[in-house]
mmCIF file of C-alpha atoms in Angstrom:
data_model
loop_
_atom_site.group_PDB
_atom_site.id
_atom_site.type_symbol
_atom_site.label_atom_id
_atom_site.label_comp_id
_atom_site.label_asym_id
_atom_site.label_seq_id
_atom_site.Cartn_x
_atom_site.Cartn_y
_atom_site.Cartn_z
ATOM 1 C CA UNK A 327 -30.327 -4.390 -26.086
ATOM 2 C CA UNK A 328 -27.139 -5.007 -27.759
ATOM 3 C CA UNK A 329 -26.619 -0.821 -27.497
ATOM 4 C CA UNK A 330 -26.812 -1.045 -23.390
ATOM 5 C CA UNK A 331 -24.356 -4.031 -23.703
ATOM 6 C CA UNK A 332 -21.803 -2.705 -25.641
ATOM 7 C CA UNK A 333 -22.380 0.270 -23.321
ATOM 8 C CA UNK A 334 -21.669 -1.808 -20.342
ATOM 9 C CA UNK A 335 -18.732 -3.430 -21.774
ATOM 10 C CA UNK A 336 -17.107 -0.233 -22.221
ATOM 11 C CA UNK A 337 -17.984 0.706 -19.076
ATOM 12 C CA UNK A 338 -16.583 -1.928 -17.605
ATOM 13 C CA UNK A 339 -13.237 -1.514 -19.547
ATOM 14 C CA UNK A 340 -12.695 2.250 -18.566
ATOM 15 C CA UNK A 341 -13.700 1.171 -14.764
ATOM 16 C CA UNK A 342 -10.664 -1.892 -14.573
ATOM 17 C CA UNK A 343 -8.450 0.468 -16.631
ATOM 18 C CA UNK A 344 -8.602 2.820 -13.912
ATOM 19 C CA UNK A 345 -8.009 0.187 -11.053
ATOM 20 C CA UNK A 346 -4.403 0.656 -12.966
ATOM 21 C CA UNK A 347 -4.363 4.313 -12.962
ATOM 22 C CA UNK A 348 -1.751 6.781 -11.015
ATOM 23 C CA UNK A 349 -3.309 9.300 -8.607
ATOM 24 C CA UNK A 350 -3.616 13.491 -9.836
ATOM 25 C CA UNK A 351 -0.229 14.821 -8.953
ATOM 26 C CA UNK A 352 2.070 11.500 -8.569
ATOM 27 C CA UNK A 353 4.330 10.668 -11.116
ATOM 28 C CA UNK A 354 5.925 7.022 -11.092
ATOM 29 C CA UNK A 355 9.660 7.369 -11.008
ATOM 30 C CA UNK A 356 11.519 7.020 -14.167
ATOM 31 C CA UNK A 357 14.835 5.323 -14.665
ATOM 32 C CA UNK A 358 12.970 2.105 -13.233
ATOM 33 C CA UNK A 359 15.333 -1.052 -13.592
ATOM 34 C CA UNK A 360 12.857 -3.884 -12.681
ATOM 35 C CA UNK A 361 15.917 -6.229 -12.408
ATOM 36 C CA UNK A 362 17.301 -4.343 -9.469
ATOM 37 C CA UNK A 363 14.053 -3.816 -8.410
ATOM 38 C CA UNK A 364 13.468 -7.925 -7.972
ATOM 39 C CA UNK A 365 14.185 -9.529 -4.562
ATOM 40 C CA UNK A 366 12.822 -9.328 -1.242
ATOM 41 C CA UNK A 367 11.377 -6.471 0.528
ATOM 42 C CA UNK A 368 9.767 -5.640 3.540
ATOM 43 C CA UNK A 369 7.022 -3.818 4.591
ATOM 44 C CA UNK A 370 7.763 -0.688 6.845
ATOM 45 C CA UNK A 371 4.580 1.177 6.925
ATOM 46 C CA UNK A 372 0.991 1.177 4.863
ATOM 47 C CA UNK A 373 -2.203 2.110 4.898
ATOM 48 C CA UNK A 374 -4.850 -0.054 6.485
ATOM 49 C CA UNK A 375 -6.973 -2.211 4.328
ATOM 50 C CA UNK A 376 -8.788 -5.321 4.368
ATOM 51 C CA UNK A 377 -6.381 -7.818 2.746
ATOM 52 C CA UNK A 378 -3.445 -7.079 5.158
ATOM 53 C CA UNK A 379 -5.224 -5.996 8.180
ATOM 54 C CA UNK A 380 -4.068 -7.497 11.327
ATOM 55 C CA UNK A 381 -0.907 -8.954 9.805
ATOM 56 C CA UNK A 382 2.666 -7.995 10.650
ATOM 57 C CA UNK A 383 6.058 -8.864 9.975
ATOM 58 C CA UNK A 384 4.901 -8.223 6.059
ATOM 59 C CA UNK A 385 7.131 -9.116 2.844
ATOM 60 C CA UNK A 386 7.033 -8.993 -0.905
ATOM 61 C CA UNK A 387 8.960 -11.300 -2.610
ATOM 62 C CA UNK A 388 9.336 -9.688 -6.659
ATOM 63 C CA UNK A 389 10.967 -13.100 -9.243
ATOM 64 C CA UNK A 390 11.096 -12.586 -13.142
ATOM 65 C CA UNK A 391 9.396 -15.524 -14.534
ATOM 66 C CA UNK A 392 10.565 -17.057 -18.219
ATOM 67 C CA UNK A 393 7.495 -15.188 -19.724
ATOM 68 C CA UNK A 394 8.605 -11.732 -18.901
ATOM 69 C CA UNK A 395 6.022 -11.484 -16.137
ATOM 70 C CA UNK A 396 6.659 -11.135 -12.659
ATOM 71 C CA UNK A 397 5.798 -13.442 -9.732
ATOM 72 C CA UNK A 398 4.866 -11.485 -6.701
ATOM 73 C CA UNK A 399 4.980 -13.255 -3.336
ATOM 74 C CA UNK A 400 2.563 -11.262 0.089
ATOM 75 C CA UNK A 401 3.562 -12.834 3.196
ATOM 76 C CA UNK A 402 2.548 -11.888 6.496
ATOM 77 C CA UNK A 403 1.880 -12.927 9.822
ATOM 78 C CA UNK A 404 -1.875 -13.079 11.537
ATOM 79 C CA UNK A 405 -1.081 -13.109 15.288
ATOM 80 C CA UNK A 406 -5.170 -13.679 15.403
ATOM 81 C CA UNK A 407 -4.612 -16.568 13.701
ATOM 82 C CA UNK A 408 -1.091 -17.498 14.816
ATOM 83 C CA UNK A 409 -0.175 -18.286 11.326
ATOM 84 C CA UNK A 410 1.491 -16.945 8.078
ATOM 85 C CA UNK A 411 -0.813 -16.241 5.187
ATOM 86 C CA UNK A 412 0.492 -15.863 1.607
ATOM 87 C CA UNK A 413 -0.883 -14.661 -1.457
ATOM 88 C CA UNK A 414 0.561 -15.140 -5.125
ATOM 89 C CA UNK A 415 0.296 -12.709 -7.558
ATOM 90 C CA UNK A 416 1.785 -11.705 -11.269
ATOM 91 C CA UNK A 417 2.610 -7.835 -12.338
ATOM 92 C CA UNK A 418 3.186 -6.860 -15.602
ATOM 93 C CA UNK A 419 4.934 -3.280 -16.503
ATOM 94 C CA UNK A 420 2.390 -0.812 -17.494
ATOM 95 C CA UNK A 421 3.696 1.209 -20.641
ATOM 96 C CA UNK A 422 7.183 2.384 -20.499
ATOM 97 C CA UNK A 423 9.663 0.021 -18.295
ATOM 98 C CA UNK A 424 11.773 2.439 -17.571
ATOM 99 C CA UNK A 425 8.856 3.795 -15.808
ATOM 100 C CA UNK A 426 8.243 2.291 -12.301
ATOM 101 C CA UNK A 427 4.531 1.465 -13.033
ATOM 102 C CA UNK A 428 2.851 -2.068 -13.017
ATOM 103 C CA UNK A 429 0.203 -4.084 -12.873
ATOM 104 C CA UNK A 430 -0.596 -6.508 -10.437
ATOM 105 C CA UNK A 431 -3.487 -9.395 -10.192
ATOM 106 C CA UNK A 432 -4.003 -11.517 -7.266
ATOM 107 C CA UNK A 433 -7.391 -12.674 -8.967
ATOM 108 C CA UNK A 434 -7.485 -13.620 -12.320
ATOM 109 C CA UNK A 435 -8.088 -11.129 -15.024
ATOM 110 C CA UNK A 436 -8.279 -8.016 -12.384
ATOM 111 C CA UNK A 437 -5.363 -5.795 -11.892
ATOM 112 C CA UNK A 438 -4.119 -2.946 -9.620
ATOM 113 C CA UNK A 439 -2.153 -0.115 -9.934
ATOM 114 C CA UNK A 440 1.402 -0.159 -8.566
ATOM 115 C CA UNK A 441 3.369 2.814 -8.492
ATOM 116 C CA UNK A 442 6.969 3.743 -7.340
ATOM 117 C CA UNK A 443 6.668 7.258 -6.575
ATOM 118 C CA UNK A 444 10.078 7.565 -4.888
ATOM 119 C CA UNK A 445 13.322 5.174 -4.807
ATOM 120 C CA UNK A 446 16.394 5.026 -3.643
ATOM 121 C CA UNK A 447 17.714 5.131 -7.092
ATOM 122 C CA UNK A 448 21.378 4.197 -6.140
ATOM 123 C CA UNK A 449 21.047 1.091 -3.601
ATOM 124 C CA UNK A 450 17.148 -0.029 -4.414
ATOM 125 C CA UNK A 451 17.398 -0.057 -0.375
ATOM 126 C CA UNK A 452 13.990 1.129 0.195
ATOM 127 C CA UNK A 453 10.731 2.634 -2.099
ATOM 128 C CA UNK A 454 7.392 4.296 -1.473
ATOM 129 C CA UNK A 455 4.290 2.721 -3.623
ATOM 130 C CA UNK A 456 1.321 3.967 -4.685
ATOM 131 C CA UNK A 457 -2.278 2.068 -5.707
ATOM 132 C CA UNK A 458 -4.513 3.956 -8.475
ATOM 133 C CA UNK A 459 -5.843 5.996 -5.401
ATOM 134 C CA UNK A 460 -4.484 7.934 -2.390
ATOM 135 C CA UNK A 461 -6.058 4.913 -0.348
ATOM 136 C CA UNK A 462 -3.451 2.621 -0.623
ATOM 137 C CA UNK A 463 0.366 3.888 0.271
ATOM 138 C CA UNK A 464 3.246 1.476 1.512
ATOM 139 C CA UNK A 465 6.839 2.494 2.537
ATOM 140 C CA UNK A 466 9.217 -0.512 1.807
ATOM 141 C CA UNK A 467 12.864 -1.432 2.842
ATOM 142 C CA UNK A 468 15.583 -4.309 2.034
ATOM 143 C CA UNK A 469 15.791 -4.331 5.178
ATOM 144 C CA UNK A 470 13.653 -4.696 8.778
ATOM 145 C CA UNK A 471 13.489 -0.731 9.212
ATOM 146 C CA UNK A 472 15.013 2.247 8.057
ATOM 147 C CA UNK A 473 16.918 5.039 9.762
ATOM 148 C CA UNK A 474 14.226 7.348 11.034
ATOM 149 C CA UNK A 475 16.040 9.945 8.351
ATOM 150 C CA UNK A 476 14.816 8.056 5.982
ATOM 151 C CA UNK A 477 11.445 7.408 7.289
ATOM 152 C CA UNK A 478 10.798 10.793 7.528
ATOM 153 C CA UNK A 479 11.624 11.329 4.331
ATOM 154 C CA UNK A 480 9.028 9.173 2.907
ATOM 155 C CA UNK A 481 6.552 10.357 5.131
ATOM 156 C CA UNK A 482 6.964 13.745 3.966
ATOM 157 C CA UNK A 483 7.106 13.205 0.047
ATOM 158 C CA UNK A 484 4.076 10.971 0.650
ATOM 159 C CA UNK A 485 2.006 13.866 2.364
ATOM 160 C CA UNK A 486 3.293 16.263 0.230
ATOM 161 C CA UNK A 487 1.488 14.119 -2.663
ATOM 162 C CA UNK A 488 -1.820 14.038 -1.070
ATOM 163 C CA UNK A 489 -2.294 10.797 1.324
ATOM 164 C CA UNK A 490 -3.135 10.493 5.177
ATOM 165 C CA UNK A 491 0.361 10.108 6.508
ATOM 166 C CA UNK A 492 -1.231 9.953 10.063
ATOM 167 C CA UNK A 493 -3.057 7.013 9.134
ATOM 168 C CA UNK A 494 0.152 4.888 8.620
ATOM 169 C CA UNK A 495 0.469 1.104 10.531
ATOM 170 C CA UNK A 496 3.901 0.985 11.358
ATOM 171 C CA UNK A 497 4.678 -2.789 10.862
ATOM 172 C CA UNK A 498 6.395 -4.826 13.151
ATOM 173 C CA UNK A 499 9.170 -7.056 11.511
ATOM 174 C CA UNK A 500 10.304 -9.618 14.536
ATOM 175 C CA UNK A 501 9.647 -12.593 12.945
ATOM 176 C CA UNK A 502 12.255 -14.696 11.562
ATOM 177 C CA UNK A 503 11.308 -15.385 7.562
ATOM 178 C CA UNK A 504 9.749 -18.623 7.744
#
């Protein structure tokens, strides 16, 4: 019995390690400053899933806490709902820091992947993320939107690597931040 557990355990272990994982063929951007990379950003575009389904006007909010960790802040709006719903979170820098790969938890002990594959190394005005598969993409800005230039941009290095550009939600930003 104790063979099938420790078994299980280490099954387990190699199954959340690779909830952290990068997808074949995308490499995380180096150079990574996390303290530039802290502050407020907005969601332009992502890929639809179950947690943020139905929401728009969509932020991150990314604050260095004393321990070294960092506080992440989901907002968005649920028309359906006609409310704002907000979930905390901590990431921790996977490996290198200069690499822009962390992990984030929104429930306890269980961590995702998330992965700058491209930046806008000068300004930090806008970044396209990665999960630990090609089903989770999102295109973020400083700002509300980006110059379609830009967009496009993103939308091509992001097919290039393998996901379902024509499966992006465009979000809507014409909310006031609340």
């Amino acid at each position: 019995m104790s063979a099938l557990r420790s078994l299980l355990s280490i099954g387990a272990i190699l199954l959340l390690g690779a909830c952290t994982g990068v997808p074949e063929g995308v490499a995380p951007v180096g150079n990574f400053q996390i303290d530039r990379y802290l502050g407020k950003w907005y969601e332009i575009a992502r890929l639809d899933h179950r947690f943020e389904r139905g929401l728009s006007d969509v932020s991150a909010e990314y604050r260095l806490l004393p321990d070294g960790s960092i506080e992440v802040i989901n907002r968005g709006y649920s028309a359906a709902r006609g409310e704002w719903k907000e979930a905390v979170g901590r990431a921790l820098p996977i490996g290198d820091q200069t690499v822009g790969s962390l992990k984030v938890s929104f429930f306890g002990p269980f961590y995702g992947g998330y992965h700058v594959a491209a930046l806008d190394e000068t300004g930090y005005r806008w970044s396209l993320v990665v999960g630990p598969s090609r089903d989770y993409l999102w295109i973020l800005a400083r700002e509300r939107s980006l110059p379609p230039g830009v967009r496009e941009q993103l939308v091509d290095t992001a097919r290039r690597l393998g996901f379902a550009t024509d499966e992006l939600i465009w979000v809507t930003q014409d909310r006031p931040d609340a």
